[in-house]
Tab-separated table of C-alpha atoms in Angstrom:
chain	number	residue	atom	x	y	z
J	1	LEU	CA	11.763	-5.612	6.881
J	2	ALA	CA	10.486	-4.221	10.143
J	3	LYS	CA	7.251	-5.881	11.200
J	4	THR	CA	4.486	-3.648	12.357
J	5	THR	CA	1.673	-4.296	14.878
J	6	GLN	CA	-1.534	-2.271	15.035
J	7	PRO	CA	-4.892	-2.708	16.769
J	8	ILE	CA	-7.354	-4.466	14.486
J	9	SER	CA	-10.127	-1.998	15.040
J	10	MET	CA	-11.063	1.209	16.864
J	11	ASP	CA	-14.303	3.095	17.415
J	12	SER	CA	-14.721	6.827	17.894
J	13	TYR	CA	-17.310	9.549	17.698
J	14	GLU	CA	-17.464	12.610	15.519
J	15	GLY	CA	-15.448	15.504	16.827
J	16	GLN	CA	-13.118	13.405	18.967
J	17	GLU	CA	-9.368	13.118	18.525
J	18	VAL	CA	-8.240	9.593	17.508
J	19	ASN	CA	-4.810	8.143	18.192
J	20	ILE	CA	-3.726	4.945	16.448
J	21	THR	CA	-0.468	3.452	17.689
J	22	CYS	CA	1.806	1.208	15.633
J	23	SER	CA	4.594	-0.918	17.096
J	24	HIS	CA	7.761	-1.502	15.062
J	25	ASN	CA	10.328	-2.882	17.445
J	26	ASN	CA	12.821	-3.894	14.760
J	27	ILE	CA	12.948	-0.550	12.917
J	28	ALA	CA	16.271	0.040	11.293
J	29	THR	CA	18.267	3.275	11.432
J	30	ASN	CA	17.415	4.305	7.872
J	31	ASP	CA	13.677	3.396	8.032
J	32	TYR	CA	10.947	5.971	7.644
J	33	ILE	CA	7.456	5.535	9.046
J	34	THR	CA	4.526	6.152	6.707
J	35	TRP	CA	0.790	6.023	7.254
J	36	TYR	CA	-1.858	5.319	4.595
J	37	GLN	CA	-5.657	5.503	4.612
J	38	GLN	CA	-7.840	3.214	2.542
J	39	PHE	CA	-11.523	3.523	1.804
J	40	PRO	CA	-13.532	0.607	0.404
J	41	SER	CA	-13.006	0.022	-3.311
J	42	GLN	CA	-10.115	2.467	-3.469
J	43	GLY	CA	-6.329	2.177	-3.342
J	44	PRO	CA	-4.543	3.363	-0.187
J	45	ARG	CA	-3.877	7.085	0.092
J	46	PHE	CA	-0.767	8.605	1.710
J	47	ILE	CA	-1.473	10.499	4.912
J	48	ILE	CA	1.831	11.331	6.539
J	49	GLN	CA	5.475	10.259	6.822
J	50	GLY	CA	8.147	10.839	9.430
J	51	TYR	CA	11.534	9.763	10.771
J	52	LYS	CA	11.593	11.058	14.361
J	53	THR	CA	9.889	13.394	16.848
J	54	LYS	CA	6.729	15.038	15.417
J	55	VAL	CA	5.386	15.701	11.992
J	56	THR	CA	2.210	17.582	11.273
J	57	ASN	CA	0.346	18.332	8.085
J	58	GLU	CA	-3.137	19.544	7.264
J	59	VAL	CA	-4.850	16.235	8.031
J	60	ALA	CA	-2.828	14.513	10.762
J	61	SER	CA	0.061	14.445	13.167
J	62	LEU	CA	2.650	11.702	13.596
J	63	PHE	CA	4.405	11.269	16.894
J	64	ILE	CA	7.568	9.193	17.047
J	65	PRO	CA	9.414	8.702	20.367
J	66	ALA	CA	13.146	8.803	20.623
J	67	ASP	CA	13.626	5.040	20.421
J	68	ARG	CA	11.437	4.925	17.289
J	69	LYS	CA	10.008	1.500	18.258
J	70	SER	CA	6.469	2.870	17.916
J	71	SER	CA	4.594	5.663	16.355
J	72	THR	CA	1.179	7.272	16.845
J	73	LEU	CA	-1.059	8.724	14.172
J	74	SER	CA	-3.258	11.427	15.555
J	75	LEU	CA	-6.414	12.485	13.733
J	76	PRO	CA	-7.903	15.662	15.234
J	77	ARG	CA	-11.705	16.043	15.348
J	78	VAL	CA	-12.693	13.077	13.215
J	79	SER	CA	-15.771	13.037	11.085
J	80	LEU	CA	-17.827	10.190	9.620
J	81	SER	CA	-15.751	10.425	6.423
J	82	ASP	CA	-12.656	9.369	8.357
J	83	THR	CA	-14.085	5.903	8.670
J	84	ALA	CA	-11.463	3.798	6.872
J	85	VAL	CA	-8.613	1.382	7.311
J	86	TYR	CA	-5.329	2.915	8.423
J	87	TYR	CA	-2.004	1.256	7.664
J	88	CYS	CA	1.397	1.862	9.239
J	89	LEU	CA	4.405	1.049	7.082
J	90	VAL	CA	8.101	1.084	7.850
J	91	GLY	CA	10.249	1.548	4.789
J	92	GLU	CA	13.859	0.642	4.132
J	93	GLY	CA	16.086	3.591	3.472
J	94	ASP	CA	18.940	2.374	1.283
J	95	ASN	CA	18.910	3.400	-2.387
J	96	THR	CA	18.687	-0.187	-3.682
J	97	ASN	CA	15.399	-0.816	-1.920
J	98	ALA	CA	14.075	2.697	-1.775
J	99	GLY	CA	10.392	2.518	-1.063
J	100	LYS	CA	10.365	-1.152	-0.135
J	101	SER	CA	7.949	-1.652	2.731
J	102	THR	CA	5.244	-4.003	3.864
J	103	PHE	CA	1.597	-3.380	4.678
J	104	GLY	CA	0.118	-5.152	7.682
J	105	ASP	CA	-3.635	-5.680	8.046
J	106	GLY	CA	-4.199	-2.151	9.283
J	107	THR	CA	-6.583	-0.670	11.825
J	108	THR	CA	-10.245	-0.302	10.910
J	109	LEU	CA	-11.439	2.978	12.304
J	110	THR	CA	-15.211	3.441	12.642
J	111	VAL	CA	-16.437	6.911	13.412
J	112	LYS	CA	-19.985	7.056	14.820
J	113	PRO	CA	-22.318	10.059	14.833
A	1	GLU	CA	-1.393	15.815	-12.304
A	2	ALA	CA	-2.862	12.588	-13.625
A	3	GLY	CA	-2.937	9.692	-11.201
A	4	VAL	CA	-2.015	6.066	-11.608
A	5	ALA	CA	-4.235	4.473	-14.244
A	6	GLN	CA	-5.242	0.842	-14.229
A	7	SER	CA	-7.370	-1.293	-16.519
A	8	PRO	CA	-9.580	-3.113	-16.506
A	9	ARG	CA	-11.385	-2.164	-13.313
A	10	TYR	CA	-13.164	-5.515	-13.097
A	11	LYS	CA	-12.522	-8.921	-14.502
A	12	ILE	CA	-14.295	-12.224	-14.131
A	13	ILE	CA	-12.636	-15.333	-15.444
A	14	GLU	CA	-12.838	-19.095	-14.943
A	15	LYS	CA	-10.062	-21.008	-13.229
A	16	ARG	CA	-7.216	-22.108	-15.503
A	17	GLN	CA	-7.846	-19.109	-17.827
A	18	SER	CA	-5.322	-16.320	-18.329
A	19	VAL	CA	-5.702	-12.632	-17.461
A	20	ALA	CA	-3.603	-9.536	-17.785
A	21	PHE	CA	-3.724	-6.242	-15.995
A	22	TRP	CA	-2.242	-2.914	-17.167
A	23	CYS	CA	-0.857	-0.027	-15.234
A	24	ASN	CA	0.275	3.451	-16.275
A	25	PRO	CA	2.157	5.145	-13.457
A	26	ILE	CA	2.467	8.851	-12.792
A	27	SER	CA	4.736	10.442	-15.325
A	28	GLY	CA	8.336	10.529	-14.139
A	29	HIS	CA	7.894	8.070	-11.337
A	30	ALA	CA	10.824	5.661	-11.307
A	31	THR	CA	9.354	3.049	-8.960
A	32	LEU	CA	6.381	0.919	-9.792
A	33	TYR	CA	4.657	-1.630	-7.508
A	34	TRP	CA	2.088	-4.360	-7.984
A	35	TYR	CA	0.137	-5.483	-4.925
A	36	GLN	CA	-2.442	-8.179	-4.336
A	37	GLN	CA	-5.096	-7.337	-1.784
A	38	ILE	CA	-7.353	-10.139	-0.599
A	39	LEU	CA	-10.592	-9.056	1.010
A	40	GLY	CA	-10.034	-8.112	4.653
A	41	GLN	CA	-6.229	-8.009	4.366
A	42	GLY	CA	-3.631	-5.426	3.691
A	43	PRO	CA	-1.963	-5.154	0.333
A	44	LYS	CA	0.739	-7.705	-0.277
A	45	LEU	CA	3.643	-6.628	-2.478
A	46	LEU	CA	4.060	-8.866	-5.547
A	47	ILE	CA	6.746	-7.109	-7.450
A	48	GLN	CA	8.645	-3.806	-7.369
A	49	PHE	CA	10.332	-2.219	-10.364
A	50	GLN	CA	12.933	0.533	-10.330
A	51	ASN	CA	12.749	1.971	-13.822
A	52	ASN	CA	12.575	-1.220	-15.895
A	53	GLY	CA	14.573	-3.437	-13.517
A	54	VAL	CA	13.082	-5.706	-10.817
A	55	VAL	CA	13.998	-4.705	-7.254
A	56	ASP	CA	11.924	-7.308	-5.460
A	57	ASP	CA	9.755	-10.147	-6.702
A	58	SER	CA	10.195	-12.410	-3.665
A	59	GLN	CA	6.445	-12.805	-3.135
A	60	LEU	CA	5.464	-13.268	-6.765
A	61	PRO	CA	4.279	-16.788	-7.498
A	62	LYS	CA	6.475	-17.165	-10.519
A	63	ASP	CA	4.984	-20.396	-11.702
A	64	ARG	CA	1.816	-18.546	-12.688
A	65	PHE	CA	2.423	-14.790	-12.313
A	66	SER	CA	4.623	-12.639	-14.523
A	67	ALA	CA	5.156	-8.919	-14.827
A	68	GLU	CA	7.088	-6.581	-17.034
A	69	ARG	CA	7.771	-2.964	-17.303
A	70	LEU	CA	8.905	-2.109	-20.786
A	71	LYS	CA	10.878	1.064	-21.292
A	72	GLY	CA	10.459	1.856	-17.594
A	73	VAL	CA	6.961	3.272	-17.938
A	74	ASP	CA	3.820	1.135	-18.319
A	75	SER	CA	3.572	-2.284	-16.760
A	76	THR	CA	1.551	-5.434	-17.196
A	77	LEU	CA	0.844	-8.198	-14.729
A	78	LYS	CA	-0.229	-11.539	-16.060
A	79	ILE	CA	-1.686	-14.609	-14.368
A	80	GLN	CA	-1.583	-17.843	-16.288
A	81	PRO	CA	-3.361	-20.078	-15.325
A	82	ALA	CA	-5.545	-18.521	-12.725
A	83	LYS	CA	-6.648	-20.286	-9.569
A	84	LEU	CA	-9.627	-19.611	-7.290
A	85	GLU	CA	-7.327	-18.178	-4.626
A	86	ASP	CA	-6.170	-15.447	-7.054
A	87	SER	CA	-9.469	-13.652	-6.533
A	88	ALA	CA	-8.402	-10.310	-5.167
A	89	VAL	CA	-7.860	-6.680	-6.001
A	90	TYR	CA	-4.651	-6.006	-7.843
A	91	LEU	CA	-3.264	-2.610	-7.068
A	92	CYS	CA	-0.650	-0.749	-8.942
A	93	ALA	CA	1.321	2.092	-7.322
A	94	SER	CA	4.139	4.333	-8.280
A	95	SER	CA	6.558	6.552	-6.362
A	96	PRO	CA	9.281	9.007	-7.350
A	97	GLY	CA	11.917	6.582	-6.095
A	98	LEU	CA	13.611	9.030	-3.798
A	99	ALA	CA	15.375	7.490	-0.793
A	100	GLU	CA	13.882	10.061	1.557
A	101	SER	CA	10.247	9.686	0.509
A	102	TYR	CA	8.310	6.541	0.308
A	103	GLU	CA	4.979	8.092	-0.641
A	104	GLN	CA	3.279	5.651	-2.959
A	105	TYR	CA	0.460	6.760	-5.252
A	106	PHE	CA	-2.070	4.020	-5.825
A	107	GLY	CA	-4.327	3.355	-8.744
A	108	PRO	CA	-7.995	2.354	-8.285
A	109	GLY	CA	-7.137	-1.334	-8.630
A	110	THR	CA	-8.521	-4.220	-10.705
A	111	ARG	CA	-10.962	-6.520	-8.980
A	112	LEU	CA	-10.448	-10.049	-10.209
A	113	THR	CA	-12.929	-12.817	-9.590
A	114	VAL	CA	-11.897	-16.346	-10.513
A	115	THR	CA	-14.858	-18.809	-10.701
């Protein structure tokens, strides 16, 4: 499994754009990159997933450089409700282990007024 | 669409007692996961099922933990006997099991306190 490295914590202010970077130097050819968000007393919630280049949905963007050894989750104009822990996962792509991935300790994002 | 259901939500037991957790995944999801999340840490995968077969249980302490997924739907996770260090939130998740999508849908978890 590819090991991921993220900053332990980040602070931001309401209305700012937040970029959280994840390193995954040993990512395999078939691996996908997935980000989850977790609020206290809840299970993680899927945010976005990508394989290469850029992926955008209604809540975030995911930037993946050509070498795929890192990825950046971008949250536009954060609000107080975005305060949470964000996890980067790298998942194996073969059918036997479809979905097999490992959570690190995540990045605690604190959004201040 | 109903989400992943787990019960109970909270459980307090004494060490050396037994406990069981139940999970009902999203209908049609082939893959089911059990995670242990200790306070301040990310979820740690205990066991992964693909339908009713085990894909990965490498981090499951098999001397005290067991899990089953009968008929490839509901699942139970059991701890017998419990230790103090088992105090954690136990999360169940399910996914469609497609190779191109690893989106996992998590339940609310069961918070276990071992005294």
